[in-house]
Structures are given as structure tokens and as C-alpha cells.
Amino acid sequence: MSEIILVSAIWIAQGALALAMCLCTWRMVLGPRAQDRVLAMDALYVCAMLQLLAFGIRTGNTIFFEASLVIGVLGFVATVSLAKFLMRGEVIE
Amino acid sequence: MTIDLADVPIWAAIPAAAFLVIGAGLSLLGTLGLVRLQTFYDRIHAPTLATSWGAGGMVMASMIIFTAASARPVFHEILIGIFVTVTTPVTLMMLGRATLYRDRMENSPDLPKAARHVPEPEDEEKEEQNT
């Protein structure tokens, strides 16, 4: 019984997150300016992280949490460096 | 460490499922706002829904499931929650500052009225003298 509840909840969550990733990609394609694309990329990173978290729960394997943490760190660094680039035109001064 | 979802008792499965659906649904709502809202300064608020309640709900669900299934406290997922909570304001603040700078340079019509005044060097000197 509990397995049915959990598996259906995880399927709903993964579907919602996949739709969320599609919407982020749509905003990234749409633009209209560079900062919108950077913001959409940041949201896409967060959604990918949550997607991997849901996948880790579904398979019952904790190794995916480390992967999820790595994606989070990469998203942080990417967004900060792109914001820096938009501000100054260069990343490292 | 591997668990089987069938080992999770029913009293833990129901709140965990609720947290999963709430977290993912709020992430979806946040990205819907990212697509629907009109200006960048509105849009920058939308993805924070995914990083606050979205990540919080998913991390909470995973903590409940793994703790209940392996019959010992499992808390290492909370690292993800803490990390996301700490880094989101930093990134969005930097992005907002960069956008404000770019919009002021171009005198863009998207700029909110209150942010339109660009302080001149003379104004800053006057303010310094006043204070």
C-alpha cells in the first residue's frame, strides 16, 4: 500500500518537474535579454537538482544525493560567473 | 545505502507523498511564473518558489522516507536544503544588480520608476557633506 502511494507521488512529482524544466527551457529560448536567459538557466539547474533528488528516492539509492549536490554547486558557480560577466564584461578582474 | 520503498510504513508514506507533490507542484508554479510574468524584475521572484518550498519539500520527503525505511535517522539530505537556501539570495542578488546596472546604462523602459534616478558624483559629494 505505502509503495503504491509513494510511487504514484514520485511519478507526479517527476512529471511536474519535467514540465517545469520545459517551461524554463521555453523562457531560455524566448529571452528576450541575456539576464532572462541566465535566470532561466538558474531555474533549470534547480529543477534538474530536484529531478535527481526524486530519482534518488524512486530508486532508493543515496548515491544520487551526492550527484544532486554537485549539480547545485555547479548551478551556483555558473549563475554567479554569468551575472559577473553581465555586470563587468569579464569574469575574473 | 539502498532501501526498498515497500519497507516504508504507511504513516510515513502519506506525509512523504504530500511533501513530494507539494514540493514539485510549487516548483512547477514558480517556473510557470517565470514564463508568464511580464518584466524581468517580476520574473526574478518566481524561481525562488522552487528553491525555497520546492527544494524544502523534496528534501523533507526524502528525509522522511529514508529515515522510516532504514530505521535510523538519515539527515544528510539537509545539506542540499541548506546549500540551496544559502546560495539562492546570493546569485539572484548579483543577477538583479547586474540587470539594474545594464538597464541604467541603456535607460531602459523596463526600469522601475523608483530605480530610475542615477546618482551623479556631485550628488554623492553633497550627501557626504550633509551626513
CSV table of C-alpha atoms in Angstrom, one decimal:
chain,number,residue,atom,x,y,z
A,1,MET,CA,0.0,0.0,0.0
A,2,SER,CA,2.7,2.5,1.0
A,3,GLU,CA,4.7,1.6,-2.0
A,4,ILE,CA,1.8,2.4,-4.3
A,5,ILE,CA,1.3,5.8,-2.6
A,6,LEU,CA,5.0,6.7,-2.8
A,7,VAL,CA,5.5,5.5,-6.4
A,8,SER,CA,2.5,7.4,-7.7
A,9,ALA,CA,3.5,10.6,-5.7
A,10,ILE,CA,7.1,10.3,-7.2
A,11,TRP,CA,5.6,9.9,-10.7
A,12,ILE,CA,3.5,13.0,-10.2
A,13,ALA,CA,6.5,14.9,-8.8
A,14,GLN,CA,8.8,13.9,-11.7
A,15,GLY,CA,6.2,14.8,-14.3
A,16,ALA,CA,5.7,18.2,-12.7
A,17,LEU,CA,9.4,18.8,-12.5
A,18,ALA,CA,9.8,17.7,-16.2
A,19,LEU,CA,7.1,20.2,-17.2
A,20,ALA,CA,8.9,22.8,-15.1
A,21,MET,CA,12.2,22.1,-16.9
A,22,CYS,CA,10.3,22.5,-20.3
A,23,LEU,CA,9.0,25.9,-19.1
A,24,CYS,CA,12.5,27.0,-18.1
A,25,THR,CA,13.8,26.0,-21.5
A,26,TRP,CA,11.0,27.9,-23.1
A,27,ARG,CA,11.9,31.1,-21.2
A,28,MET,CA,15.6,30.5,-22.1
A,29,VAL,CA,14.7,30.3,-25.8
A,30,LEU,CA,12.3,33.2,-25.6
A,31,GLY,CA,14.8,35.6,-23.9
A,32,PRO,CA,14.2,38.5,-24.5
A,33,ARG,CA,17.5,39.6,-23.0
A,34,ALA,CA,20.6,37.9,-21.6
A,35,GLN,CA,19.6,38.3,-18.0
A,36,ASP,CA,16.3,36.4,-18.6
A,37,ARG,CA,18.3,33.6,-20.1
A,38,VAL,CA,20.7,33.4,-17.2
A,39,LEU,CA,17.7,33.4,-14.7
A,40,ALA,CA,16.0,30.6,-16.7
A,41,MET,CA,19.3,28.6,-16.6
A,42,ASP,CA,19.5,29.0,-12.9
A,43,ALA,CA,15.9,27.8,-12.5
A,44,LEU,CA,16.7,24.9,-14.9
A,45,TYR,CA,19.6,23.9,-12.7
A,46,VAL,CA,17.4,23.9,-9.6
A,47,CYS,CA,14.8,21.8,-11.4
A,48,ALA,CA,17.4,19.3,-12.5
A,49,MET,CA,18.6,19.1,-9.0
A,50,LEU,CA,15.1,18.3,-7.7
A,51,GLN,CA,14.6,15.9,-10.5
A,52,LEU,CA,17.7,13.9,-9.5
A,53,LEU,CA,16.5,14.0,-5.8
A,54,ALA,CA,13.2,12.5,-6.9
A,55,PHE,CA,15.0,9.9,-8.9
A,56,GLY,CA,17.2,9.0,-5.9
A,57,ILE,CA,14.0,8.5,-3.8
A,58,ARG,CA,12.4,6.3,-6.5
A,59,THR,CA,15.5,4.0,-6.8
A,60,GLY,CA,16.1,4.1,-3.1
A,61,ASN,CA,19.8,4.8,-3.6
A,62,THR,CA,21.6,7.6,-1.7
A,63,ILE,CA,24.4,8.0,-4.3
A,64,PHE,CA,22.1,10.3,-6.3
A,65,PHE,CA,22.0,12.9,-3.5
A,66,GLU,CA,25.8,13.5,-4.0
A,67,ALA,CA,25.1,14.0,-7.7
A,68,SER,CA,22.3,16.4,-6.8
A,69,LEU,CA,24.6,18.4,-4.5
A,70,VAL,CA,27.2,18.6,-7.3
A,71,ILE,CA,24.6,19.9,-9.7
A,72,GLY,CA,23.6,22.5,-7.1
A,73,VAL,CA,27.2,23.7,-6.7
A,74,LEU,CA,27.7,23.9,-10.5
A,75,GLY,CA,24.5,25.9,-10.9
A,76,PHE,CA,25.6,28.4,-8.2
A,77,VAL,CA,29.0,28.9,-9.8
A,78,ALA,CA,27.6,29.1,-13.3
A,79,THR,CA,25.0,31.7,-12.3
A,80,VAL,CA,27.4,33.8,-10.3
A,81,SER,CA,30.0,33.9,-13.0
A,82,LEU,CA,27.4,34.8,-15.7
A,83,ALA,CA,26.0,37.6,-13.5
A,84,LYS,CA,29.5,38.8,-13.0
A,85,PHE,CA,30.0,38.7,-16.8
A,86,LEU,CA,26.8,40.6,-17.4
A,87,MET,CA,27.9,43.3,-14.9
A,88,ARG,CA,31.5,43.8,-16.0
A,89,GLY,CA,32.0,42.1,-19.3
A,90,GLU,CA,34.7,39.8,-17.8
A,91,VAL,CA,34.6,37.1,-15.2
A,92,ILE,CA,37.9,37.5,-13.4
A,93,GLU,CA,39.3,41.0,-13.0
B,1,MET,CA,23.0,2.5,1.0
B,2,THR,CA,19.9,1.2,-0.7
B,3,ILE,CA,16.3,1.0,0.6
B,4,ASP,CA,13.1,-0.6,-0.6
B,5,LEU,CA,10.1,1.6,-0.9
B,6,ALA,CA,7.9,-1.2,0.4
B,7,ASP,CA,9.7,-1.0,3.8
B,8,VAL,CA,8.3,2.5,4.4
B,9,PRO,CA,5.4,2.3,6.9
B,10,ILE,CA,2.1,3.9,5.8
B,11,TRP,CA,2.2,6.6,8.5
B,12,ALA,CA,5.4,7.8,6.9
B,13,ALA,CA,4.4,7.3,3.3
B,14,ILE,CA,1.4,9.7,3.4
B,15,PRO,CA,3.3,12.8,4.7
B,16,ALA,CA,6.2,12.0,2.4
B,17,ALA,CA,4.0,11.7,-0.6
B,18,ALA,CA,2.3,15.0,0.4
B,19,PHE,CA,5.7,16.7,0.7
B,20,LEU,CA,6.8,15.3,-2.7
B,21,VAL,CA,3.7,16.6,-4.5
B,22,ILE,CA,3.7,20.0,-2.8
B,23,GLY,CA,7.4,20.5,-3.5
B,24,ALA,CA,7.2,19.5,-7.1
B,25,GLY,CA,4.0,21.4,-7.6
B,26,LEU,CA,5.4,24.6,-6.2
B,27,SER,CA,8.5,24.3,-8.4
B,28,LEU,CA,6.2,24.0,-11.4
B,29,LEU,CA,4.3,27.1,-10.2
B,30,GLY,CA,7.5,29.0,-9.9
B,31,THR,CA,8.6,28.2,-13.4
B,32,LEU,CA,5.1,29.0,-14.7
B,33,GLY,CA,5.6,32.4,-13.2
B,34,LEU,CA,9.0,32.6,-14.9
B,35,VAL,CA,7.2,32.2,-18.2
B,36,ARG,CA,4.1,34.2,-17.5
B,37,LEU,CA,5.3,37.4,-15.7
B,38,GLN,CA,5.9,40.5,-17.8
B,39,THR,CA,9.2,42.2,-16.8
B,40,PHE,CA,12.5,40.8,-15.6
B,41,TYR,CA,12.1,42.4,-12.2
B,42,ASP,CA,8.9,40.4,-11.7
B,43,ARG,CA,10.3,37.3,-13.1
B,44,ILE,CA,13.3,37.2,-10.8
B,45,HIS,CA,11.0,36.5,-7.9
B,46,ALA,CA,9.3,33.5,-9.5
B,47,PRO,CA,12.1,30.8,-9.3
B,48,THR,CA,12.6,31.4,-5.6
B,49,LEU,CA,9.5,29.3,-5.1
B,50,ALA,CA,11.3,26.3,-6.4
B,51,THR,CA,14.4,27.0,-4.3
B,52,SER,CA,12.5,27.6,-1.0
B,53,TRP,CA,9.4,25.4,-0.7
B,54,GLY,CA,10.3,23.2,-3.8
B,55,ALA,CA,13.7,22.1,-2.5
B,56,GLY,CA,12.5,22.1,1.1
B,57,GLY,CA,9.5,19.8,0.4
B,58,MET,CA,11.6,17.3,-1.7
B,59,VAL,CA,14.4,17.2,0.9
B,60,MET,CA,11.8,16.7,3.7
B,61,ALA,CA,10.1,13.9,1.8
B,62,SER,CA,13.4,12.2,1.2
B,63,MET,CA,14.5,12.5,4.8
B,64,ILE,CA,11.2,11.0,6.0
B,65,ILE,CA,11.3,8.1,3.5
B,66,PHE,CA,15.0,7.2,4.2
B,67,THR,CA,14.6,7.5,8.0
B,68,ALA,CA,11.5,5.4,8.0
B,69,ALA,CA,12.8,2.7,5.7
B,70,SER,CA,16.3,2.2,7.2
B,71,ALA,CA,15.0,2.6,10.8
B,72,ARG,CA,17.7,5.1,11.8
B,73,PRO,CA,17.9,8.9,11.4
B,74,VAL,CA,19.2,9.9,7.9
B,75,PHE,CA,19.8,13.6,7.7
B,76,HIS,CA,22.4,14.1,5.0
B,77,GLU,CA,19.9,15.4,2.5
B,78,ILE,CA,19.5,18.5,4.7
B,79,LEU,CA,22.9,19.6,3.2
B,80,ILE,CA,21.1,20.2,-0.1
B,81,GLY,CA,18.4,22.3,1.6
B,82,ILE,CA,20.9,24.4,3.5
B,83,PHE,CA,23.1,24.9,0.4
B,84,VAL,CA,20.2,26.0,-1.8
B,85,THR,CA,18.8,28.3,0.9
B,86,VAL,CA,22.2,30.0,1.4
B,87,THR,CA,23.2,30.3,-2.3
B,88,THR,CA,19.9,31.5,-3.9
B,89,PRO,CA,19.9,35.0,-2.4
B,90,VAL,CA,23.5,35.5,-3.4
B,91,THR,CA,23.0,34.5,-7.1
B,92,LEU,CA,19.7,36.4,-7.5
B,93,MET,CA,21.1,39.5,-5.8
B,94,MET,CA,24.1,39.5,-8.1
B,95,LEU,CA,21.9,38.9,-11.2
B,96,GLY,CA,19.5,41.7,-10.1
B,97,ARG,CA,22.4,44.1,-9.6
B,98,ALA,CA,23.8,43.3,-13.0
B,99,THR,CA,20.5,43.8,-14.6
B,100,LEU,CA,19.9,47.1,-12.8
B,101,TYR,CA,23.3,48.3,-14.0
B,102,ARG,CA,22.7,47.3,-17.6
B,103,ASP,CA,19.2,48.9,-17.6
B,104,ARG,CA,20.5,52.1,-16.1
B,105,MET,CA,23.3,52.2,-18.8
B,106,GLU,CA,20.7,52.0,-21.5
B,107,ASN,CA,17.9,53.9,-19.7
B,108,SER,CA,15.6,51.0,-20.4
B,109,PRO,CA,11.8,51.5,-20.2
B,110,ASP,CA,11.6,48.3,-18.1
B,111,LEU,CA,13.3,50.0,-15.3
B,112,PRO,CA,11.0,50.7,-12.3
B,113,LYS,CA,10.4,54.4,-11.6
B,114,ALA,CA,12.0,54.3,-8.2
B,115,ALA,CA,15.2,52.9,-9.6
B,116,ARG,CA,15.5,55.4,-12.5
B,117,HIS,CA,17.5,58.1,-10.7
B,118,VAL,CA,21.2,57.5,-11.3
B,119,PRO,CA,23.2,59.2,-8.5
B,120,GLU,CA,25.7,61.7,-10.0
B,121,PRO,CA,29.1,62.1,-8.5
B,122,GLU,CA,28.1,65.6,-7.3
B,123,ASP,CA,25.0,64.3,-5.5
B,124,GLU,CA,27.1,61.8,-3.7
B,125,GLU,CA,29.5,64.5,-2.5
B,126,LYS,CA,26.6,66.6,-1.3
B,127,GLU,CA,25.2,63.7,0.6
B,128,GLU,CA,28.5,63.0,2.2
B,129,GLN,CA,28.8,66.7,3.3
B,130,ASN,CA,25.3,66.5,4.7
B,131,THR,CA,26.0,63.4,6.8
